[in-house]
Amino acid sequence: MYPEGHFEARQTTRSFFARMTTGSTSARPSRRVNWPTTLFLFITPPVAISGTVWWVASGQFNRATLALFFLTWAATAMGITGGYHRLFSHRAYEASGPLRMLFLLGGGAAWEGSVLEWCRDHRRHHRFVDTERDPYNIGQGFWWAHMLWLVFNRREPVNPEEVPDLYADRWIRLQHRYYVWIAIGTSFLLPIALCALWGDLWGGLFVATTLRIVVNHHATFLINSLSHIAGSQPYSDSHSARDNWFTALLTYGEGYHNYHHEFPSDYRNGIRPWQWDPTKWLIWSCSRLSLAHSLRRVDPEKITAKRLEMQEKHLAERLRRFPGALTGVAQQTLGAAREQVHQSVERLVQLRAQYQRLKHDLRSGTTAELHRQVAELHGRVHHAEHDLATTMATWQSAVRGITRTAA
Ligand SMILES: [Zn+2]
Ligand SMILES: [Zn+2]
């Protein structure tokens, strides 16, 4: 399908910089140090901190530069979260050409490797999570998952067969080929040139560039480390991923990692209205502006089924320790509430299947009656979703009552 050796040849001729902070990995971690990546990772933090301190202490502080720091941080971070992660790795939605281009440039400015490399490693992470084949396996410790895996990465060329959908995109291949130049241009030259316009060259170098790269690096790294150690597991405990509001704050919404590992194709990570997920809001806003479409959301009944399973598990553990908490009345209330949730889930599953069938019929031939039926069923699905939320709330209040007694 692809010219033999073409891609690998490109890889070997790329300069040292081409490997800066990329995520090439092997099935078995190598202990050979990748020096260019390592130097980049360990030199940038002291340069960023000392340079920023000197910038402030020597009276060069500049508000425009600080604003550019936040602006470029948002642009590069969401290039990773909205682009590299949710669009390219998980195909959680479709994006228009201009938006894809912005993500290729913005994500490139993060110095986290090309789309092909980043997504290959990330897909492996999901597929082999918590095993030896997971590139940032938390089982090897916090620092391994955080950044040491990059120090010891083996510079493995991208195999087009492993990411065929991405490799088929000409612009993604071009971004890979010219990744270093794109990263230098968008990450270094552009912000430094902008800062030079208002006479703050050093601020451009230390704050809007180096500090921003370091902050964004470690925010991203925390998803692989802290979000696999600290936080809650409301959807599944079959993997180490956890929901963590702190990492969500630093990563434009990526911290709801337990949900994400359970439902990676959802364009949202924080599904509750109060959960901090600016990437979700960006994607949704882009869809309103016709820059994105086909946003994928997991059906609430599937999410509820997972939550219910985990809550039952946690309750059973608690009751094993405090068996007296489950009185006869509490048992009855709990049983009835659980039954209601199950019924709501069942009803919603059936209604949604009917709705999908009718929508399919609508594609093959449209009549006024069919339109009416689809509209009516849509209303019933919406009503059933509301009903599910209510029965789930009743169940949770019954659970809270028992856990209070067992506390
Ligand atoms: Zn993860
Ligand atoms: Zn992911």
JSON list of C-alpha atoms in Angstrom, two decimals, residues 9-165:
[
{"chain": "A", "resi": 9, "resn": "ALA", "atom": "CA", "xyz": [13.94, 6.52, 5.24]},
{"chain": "A", "resi": 10, "resn": "ARG", "atom": "CA", "xyz": [12.35, 9.85, 6.05]},
{"chain": "A", "resi": 11, "resn": "GLN", "atom": "CA", "xyz": [12.57, 8.99, 9.72]},
{"chain": "A", "resi": 12, "resn": "THR", "atom": "CA", "xyz": [16.26, 8.24, 9.72]},
{"chain": "A", "resi": 13, "resn": "THR", "atom": "CA", "xyz": [17.19, 11.42, 7.87]},
{"chain": "A", "resi": 14, "resn": "ARG", "atom": "CA", "xyz": [15.34, 13.64, 10.28]},
{"chain": "A", "resi": 15, "resn": "SER", "atom": "CA", "xyz": [17.51, 15.79, 12.48]},
{"chain": "A", "resi": 16, "resn": "PHE", "atom": "CA", "xyz": [18.07, 15.36, 16.18]},
{"chain": "A", "resi": 17, "resn": "PHE", "atom": "CA", "xyz": [15.33, 17.84, 16.90]},
{"chain": "A", "resi": 18, "resn": "ALA", "atom": "CA", "xyz": [12.83, 15.63, 15.14]},
{"chain": "A", "resi": 19, "resn": "ARG", "atom": "CA", "xyz": [12.80, 13.41, 18.20]},
{"chain": "A", "resi": 20, "resn": "MET", "atom": "CA", "xyz": [12.31, 16.09, 20.78]},
{"chain": "A", "resi": 21, "resn": "THR", "atom": "CA", "xyz": [9.66, 14.91, 23.20]},
{"chain": "A", "resi": 22, "resn": "THR", "atom": "CA", "xyz": [8.11, 12.49, 20.76]},
{"chain": "A", "resi": 23, "resn": "GLY", "atom": "CA", "xyz": [6.41, 9.45, 22.07]},
{"chain": "A", "resi": 24, "resn": "SER", "atom": "CA", "xyz": [8.04, 6.64, 20.16]},
{"chain": "A", "resi": 25, "resn": "THR", "atom": "CA", "xyz": [7.86, 3.51, 22.21]},
{"chain": "A", "resi": 26, "resn": "SER", "atom": "CA", "xyz": [8.35, -0.16, 22.00]},
{"chain": "A", "resi": 27, "resn": "ALA", "atom": "CA", "xyz": [6.36, -3.07, 23.25]},
{"chain": "A", "resi": 28, "resn": "ARG", "atom": "CA", "xyz": [9.08, -3.61, 25.85]},
{"chain": "A", "resi": 29, "resn": "PRO", "atom": "CA", "xyz": [10.60, -0.48, 27.36]},
{"chain": "A", "resi": 30, "resn": "SER", "atom": "CA", "xyz": [14.22, 0.10, 26.37]},
{"chain": "A", "resi": 31, "resn": "ARG", "atom": "CA", "xyz": [16.74, 1.42, 28.86]},
{"chain": "A", "resi": 32, "resn": "ARG", "atom": "CA", "xyz": [18.74, 3.24, 26.19]},
{"chain": "A", "resi": 33, "resn": "VAL", "atom": "CA", "xyz": [18.55, 6.97, 26.86]},
{"chain": "A", "resi": 34, "resn": "ASN", "atom": "CA", "xyz": [17.18, 9.18, 24.11]},
{"chain": "A", "resi": 35, "resn": "TRP", "atom": "CA", "xyz": [19.52, 12.11, 24.72]},
{"chain": "A", "resi": 36, "resn": "PRO", "atom": "CA", "xyz": [17.94, 14.83, 22.55]},
{"chain": "A", "resi": 37, "resn": "THR", "atom": "CA", "xyz": [14.54, 14.28, 24.19]},
{"chain": "A", "resi": 38, "resn": "THR", "atom": "CA", "xyz": [16.08, 13.98, 27.63]},
{"chain": "A", "resi": 39, "resn": "LEU", "atom": "CA", "xyz": [18.09, 17.19, 27.31]},
{"chain": "A", "resi": 40, "resn": "PHE", "atom": "CA", "xyz": [15.05, 19.05, 26.01]},
{"chain": "A", "resi": 41, "resn": "LEU", "atom": "CA", "xyz": [12.89, 17.77, 28.87]},
{"chain": "A", "resi": 42, "resn": "PHE", "atom": "CA", "xyz": [15.43, 18.53, 31.60]},
{"chain": "A", "resi": 43, "resn": "ILE", "atom": "CA", "xyz": [16.92, 21.79, 30.33]},
{"chain": "A", "resi": 44, "resn": "THR", "atom": "CA", "xyz": [13.70, 23.64, 29.48]},
{"chain": "A", "resi": 45, "resn": "PRO", "atom": "CA", "xyz": [12.29, 23.77, 33.08]},
{"chain": "A", "resi": 46, "resn": "PRO", "atom": "CA", "xyz": [15.33, 25.47, 34.70]},
{"chain": "A", "resi": 47, "resn": "VAL", "atom": "CA", "xyz": [15.67, 27.84, 31.72]},
{"chain": "A", "resi": 48, "resn": "ALA", "atom": "CA", "xyz": [11.95, 28.71, 31.92]},
{"chain": "A", "resi": 49, "resn": "ILE", "atom": "CA", "xyz": [11.97, 29.28, 35.69]},
{"chain": "A", "resi": 50, "resn": "SER", "atom": "CA", "xyz": [15.25, 31.20, 35.95]},
{"chain": "A", "resi": 51, "resn": "GLY", "atom": "CA", "xyz": [14.48, 33.21, 32.80]},
{"chain": "A", "resi": 52, "resn": "THR", "atom": "CA", "xyz": [11.00, 34.18, 34.06]},
{"chain": "A", "resi": 53, "resn": "VAL", "atom": "CA", "xyz": [12.31, 35.11, 37.52]},
{"chain": "A", "resi": 54, "resn": "TRP", "atom": "CA", "xyz": [15.02, 37.28, 35.90]},
{"chain": "A", "resi": 55, "resn": "TRP", "atom": "CA", "xyz": [12.42, 38.81, 33.54]},
{"chain": "A", "resi": 56, "resn": "VAL", "atom": "CA", "xyz": [10.26, 39.90, 36.48]},
{"chain": "A", "resi": 57, "resn": "ALA", "atom": "CA", "xyz": [13.11, 40.83, 38.85]},
{"chain": "A", "resi": 58, "resn": "SER", "atom": "CA", "xyz": [14.85, 43.02, 36.28]},
{"chain": "A", "resi": 59, "resn": "GLY", "atom": "CA", "xyz": [11.68, 45.05, 35.73]},
{"chain": "A", "resi": 60, "resn": "GLN", "atom": "CA", "xyz": [10.90, 43.70, 32.26]},
{"chain": "A", "resi": 61, "resn": "PHE", "atom": "CA", "xyz": [7.47, 42.37, 33.18]},
{"chain": "A", "resi": 62, "resn": "ASN", "atom": "CA", "xyz": [5.06, 43.05, 30.31]},
{"chain": "A", "resi": 63, "resn": "ARG", "atom": "CA", "xyz": [1.29, 42.47, 30.37]},
{"chain": "A", "resi": 64, "resn": "ALA", "atom": "CA", "xyz": [1.06, 41.82, 26.62]},
{"chain": "A", "resi": 65, "resn": "THR", "atom": "CA", "xyz": [3.68, 39.07, 26.94]},
{"chain": "A", "resi": 66, "resn": "LEU", "atom": "CA", "xyz": [1.81, 37.53, 29.86]},
{"chain": "A", "resi": 67, "resn": "ALA", "atom": "CA", "xyz": [-1.42, 37.62, 27.83]},
{"chain": "A", "resi": 68, "resn": "LEU", "atom": "CA", "xyz": [0.41, 35.95, 24.95]},
{"chain": "A", "resi": 69, "resn": "PHE", "atom": "CA", "xyz": [1.65, 33.26, 27.36]},
{"chain": "A", "resi": 70, "resn": "PHE", "atom": "CA", "xyz": [-1.95, 32.38, 28.29]},
{"chain": "A", "resi": 71, "resn": "LEU", "atom": "CA", "xyz": [-3.14, 32.64, 24.70]},
{"chain": "A", "resi": 72, "resn": "THR", "atom": "CA", "xyz": [-0.42, 30.40, 23.29]},
{"chain": "A", "resi": 73, "resn": "TRP", "atom": "CA", "xyz": [-0.85, 27.97, 26.19]},
{"chain": "A", "resi": 74, "resn": "ALA", "atom": "CA", "xyz": [-4.57, 27.68, 25.36]},
{"chain": "A", "resi": 75, "resn": "ALA", "atom": "CA", "xyz": [-3.88, 27.31, 21.64]},
{"chain": "A", "resi": 76, "resn": "THR", "atom": "CA", "xyz": [-1.20, 24.63, 22.00]},
{"chain": "A", "resi": 77, "resn": "ALA", "atom": "CA", "xyz": [-2.98, 22.80, 24.82]},
{"chain": "A", "resi": 78, "resn": "MET", "atom": "CA", "xyz": [-6.22, 22.59, 22.86]},
{"chain": "A", "resi": 79, "resn": "GLY", "atom": "CA", "xyz": [-4.26, 21.67, 19.75]},
{"chain": "A", "resi": 80, "resn": "ILE", "atom": "CA", "xyz": [-3.35, 18.58, 21.80]},
{"chain": "A", "resi": 81, "resn": "THR", "atom": "CA", "xyz": [-6.66, 17.99, 23.59]},
{"chain": "A", "resi": 82, "resn": "GLY", "atom": "CA", "xyz": [-9.13, 18.93, 20.85]},
{"chain": "A", "resi": 83, "resn": "GLY", "atom": "CA", "xyz": [-6.89, 17.94, 17.95]},
{"chain": "A", "resi": 84, "resn": "TYR", "atom": "CA", "xyz": [-4.27, 15.27, 18.68]},
{"chain": "A", "resi": 85, "resn": "HIS", "atom": "CA", "xyz": [-6.38, 13.57, 21.33]},
{"chain": "A", "resi": 86, "resn": "ARG", "atom": "CA", "xyz": [-10.14, 13.76, 20.72]},
{"chain": "A", "resi": 87, "resn": "LEU", "atom": "CA", "xyz": [-10.10, 14.32, 16.95]},
{"chain": "A", "resi": 88, "resn": "PHE", "atom": "CA", "xyz": [-7.09, 12.42, 15.60]},
{"chain": "A", "resi": 89, "resn": "SER", "atom": "CA", "xyz": [-6.58, 9.68, 18.22]},
{"chain": "A", "resi": 90, "resn": "HIS", "atom": "CA", "xyz": [-10.21, 8.89, 19.00]},
{"chain": "A", "resi": 91, "resn": "ARG", "atom": "CA", "xyz": [-12.16, 10.33, 16.07]},
{"chain": "A", "resi": 92, "resn": "ALA", "atom": "CA", "xyz": [-14.75, 11.58, 18.54]},
{"chain": "A", "resi": 93, "resn": "TYR", "atom": "CA", "xyz": [-15.99, 14.08, 15.96]},
{"chain": "A", "resi": 94, "resn": "GLU", "atom": "CA", "xyz": [-15.28, 15.31, 12.45]},
{"chain": "A", "resi": 95, "resn": "ALA", "atom": "CA", "xyz": [-13.56, 18.62, 11.81]},
{"chain": "A", "resi": 96, "resn": "SER", "atom": "CA", "xyz": [-13.47, 20.88, 8.76]},
{"chain": "A", "resi": 97, "resn": "GLY", "atom": "CA", "xyz": [-10.23, 21.42, 6.82]},
{"chain": "A", "resi": 98, "resn": "PRO", "atom": "CA", "xyz": [-9.35, 24.79, 8.41]},
{"chain": "A", "resi": 99, "resn": "LEU", "atom": "CA", "xyz": [-9.90, 23.44, 11.94]},
{"chain": "A", "resi": 100, "resn": "ARG", "atom": "CA", "xyz": [-7.78, 20.35, 11.26]},
{"chain": "A", "resi": 101, "resn": "MET", "atom": "CA", "xyz": [-5.06, 22.63, 9.96]},
{"chain": "A", "resi": 102, "resn": "LEU", "atom": "CA", "xyz": [-5.17, 24.76, 13.11]},
{"chain": "A", "resi": 103, "resn": "PHE", "atom": "CA", "xyz": [-4.85, 21.62, 15.23]},
{"chain": "A", "resi": 104, "resn": "LEU", "atom": "CA", "xyz": [-1.90, 20.39, 13.18]},
{"chain": "A", "resi": 105, "resn": "LEU", "atom": "CA", "xyz": [-0.12, 23.70, 13.77]},
{"chain": "A", "resi": 106, "resn": "GLY", "atom": "CA", "xyz": [-1.27, 24.31, 17.36]},
{"chain": "A", "resi": 107, "resn": "GLY", "atom": "CA", "xyz": [-0.60, 20.74, 18.48]},
{"chain": "A", "resi": 108, "resn": "GLY", "atom": "CA", "xyz": [2.78, 20.84, 16.75]},
{"chain": "A", "resi": 109, "resn": "ALA", "atom": "CA", "xyz": [3.71, 23.88, 18.87]},
{"chain": "A", "resi": 110, "resn": "ALA", "atom": "CA", "xyz": [3.41, 21.76, 22.02]},
{"chain": "A", "resi": 111, "resn": "TRP", "atom": "CA", "xyz": [6.63, 19.80, 21.29]},
{"chain": "A", "resi": 112, "resn": "GLU", "atom": "CA", "xyz": [4.90, 16.51, 21.96]},
{"chain": "A", "resi": 113, "resn": "GLY", "atom": "CA", "xyz": [5.70, 14.93, 18.59]},
{"chain": "A", "resi": 114, "resn": "SER", "atom": "CA", "xyz": [3.80, 14.67, 15.34]},
{"chain": "A", "resi": 115, "resn": "VAL", "atom": "CA", "xyz": [0.16, 13.57, 15.14]},
{"chain": "A", "resi": 116, "resn": "LEU", "atom": "CA", "xyz": [1.23, 10.17, 13.80]},
{"chain": "A", "resi": 117, "resn": "GLU", "atom": "CA", "xyz": [3.62, 9.50, 16.68]},
{"chain": "A", "resi": 118, "resn": "TRP", "atom": "CA", "xyz": [1.40, 10.92, 19.42]},
{"chain": "A", "resi": 119, "resn": "CYS", "atom": "CA", "xyz": [-1.72, 9.09, 18.28]},
{"chain": "A", "resi": 120, "resn": "ARG", "atom": "CA", "xyz": [0.05, 5.79, 17.73]},
{"chain": "A", "resi": 121, "resn": "ASP", "atom": "CA", "xyz": [1.32, 5.86, 21.31]},
{"chain": "A", "resi": 122, "resn": "HIS", "atom": "CA", "xyz": [-1.99, 7.04, 22.69]},
{"chain": "A", "resi": 123, "resn": "ARG", "atom": "CA", "xyz": [-3.96, 4.34, 20.92]},
{"chain": "A", "resi": 124, "resn": "ARG", "atom": "CA", "xyz": [-1.53, 1.78, 22.36]},
{"chain": "A", "resi": 125, "resn": "HIS", "atom": "CA", "xyz": [-2.07, 3.31, 25.79]},
{"chain": "A", "resi": 126, "resn": "HIS", "atom": "CA", "xyz": [-5.82, 2.72, 25.54]},
{"chain": "A", "resi": 127, "resn": "ARG", "atom": "CA", "xyz": [-5.52, -0.70, 23.98]},
{"chain": "A", "resi": 128, "resn": "PHE", "atom": "CA", "xyz": [-2.91, -2.07, 26.39]},
{"chain": "A", "resi": 129, "resn": "VAL", "atom": "CA", "xyz": [-3.56, 0.10, 29.44]},
{"chain": "A", "resi": 130, "resn": "ASP", "atom": "CA", "xyz": [-1.73, -0.99, 32.61]},
{"chain": "A", "resi": 131, "resn": "THR", "atom": "CA", "xyz": [0.26, -3.67, 30.80]},
{"chain": "A", "resi": 132, "resn": "GLU", "atom": "CA", "xyz": [3.86, -3.82, 29.57]},
{"chain": "A", "resi": 133, "resn": "ARG", "atom": "CA", "xyz": [2.69, -2.79, 26.11]},
{"chain": "A", "resi": 134, "resn": "ASP", "atom": "CA", "xyz": [1.21, 0.45, 27.45]},
{"chain": "A", "resi": 135, "resn": "PRO", "atom": "CA", "xyz": [3.87, 3.10, 26.58]},
{"chain": "A", "resi": 136, "resn": "TYR", "atom": "CA", "xyz": [3.16, 5.06, 29.75]},
{"chain": "A", "resi": 137, "resn": "ASN", "atom": "CA", "xyz": [2.24, 2.15, 31.96]},
{"chain": "A", "resi": 138, "resn": "ILE", "atom": "CA", "xyz": [1.51, 3.45, 35.46]},
{"chain": "A", "resi": 139, "resn": "GLY", "atom": "CA", "xyz": [2.52, 0.04, 36.80]},
{"chain": "A", "resi": 140, "resn": "GLN", "atom": "CA", "xyz": [6.13, 1.16, 36.29]},
{"chain": "A", "resi": 141, "resn": "GLY", "atom": "CA", "xyz": [5.64, 4.07, 38.64]},
{"chain": "A", "resi": 142, "resn": "PHE", "atom": "CA", "xyz": [4.59, 7.72, 38.66]},
{"chain": "A", "resi": 143, "resn": "TRP", "atom": "CA", "xyz": [7.76, 9.12, 37.09]},
{"chain": "A", "resi": 144, "resn": "TRP", "atom": "CA", "xyz": [7.85, 6.50, 34.36]},
{"chain": "A", "resi": 145, "resn": "ALA", "atom": "CA", "xyz": [4.30, 7.33, 33.30]},
{"chain": "A", "resi": 146, "resn": "HIS", "atom": "CA", "xyz": [4.94, 11.06, 33.74]},
{"chain": "A", "resi": 147, "resn": "MET", "atom": "CA", "xyz": [8.10, 11.49, 31.64]},
{"chain": "A", "resi": 148, "resn": "LEU", "atom": "CA", "xyz": [10.71, 8.74, 32.02]},
{"chain": "A", "resi": 149, "resn": "TRP", "atom": "CA", "xyz": [9.07, 6.72, 29.26]},
{"chain": "A", "resi": 150, "resn": "LEU", "atom": "CA", "xyz": [10.11, 9.57, 26.94]},
{"chain": "A", "resi": 151, "resn": "VAL", "atom": "CA", "xyz": [13.67, 9.49, 28.26]},
{"chain": "A", "resi": 152, "resn": "PHE", "atom": "CA", "xyz": [13.96, 5.82, 27.37]},
{"chain": "A", "resi": 153, "resn": "ASN", "atom": "CA", "xyz": [11.92, 5.76, 24.17]},
{"chain": "A", "resi": 154, "resn": "ARG", "atom": "CA", "xyz": [13.47, 3.74, 21.36]},
{"chain": "A", "resi": 155, "resn": "ARG", "atom": "CA", "xyz": [12.88, 6.02, 18.37]},
{"chain": "A", "resi": 156, "resn": "GLU", "atom": "CA", "xyz": [10.62, 3.53, 16.70]},
{"chain": "A", "resi": 157, "resn": "PRO", "atom": "CA", "xyz": [9.49, 4.62, 13.21]},
{"chain": "A", "resi": 158, "resn": "VAL", "atom": "CA", "xyz": [5.77, 4.96, 12.64]},
{"chain": "A", "resi": 159, "resn": "ASN", "atom": "CA", "xyz": [4.26, 1.94, 10.96]},
{"chain": "A", "resi": 160, "resn": "PRO", "atom": "CA", "xyz": [1.56, 3.20, 8.55]},
{"chain": "A", "resi": 161, "resn": "GLU", "atom": "CA", "xyz": [-0.39, -0.02, 9.11]},
{"chain": "A", "resi": 162, "resn": "GLU", "atom": "CA", "xyz": [-0.78, 0.88, 12.78]},
{"chain": "A", "resi": 163, "resn": "VAL", "atom": "CA", "xyz": [-2.48, 4.23, 12.10]},
{"chain": "A", "resi": 164, "resn": "PRO", "atom": "CA", "xyz": [-3.88, 3.75, 8.58]},
{"chain": "A", "resi": 165, "resn": "ASP", "atom": "CA", "xyz": [-6.69, 6.29, 8.92]}
]
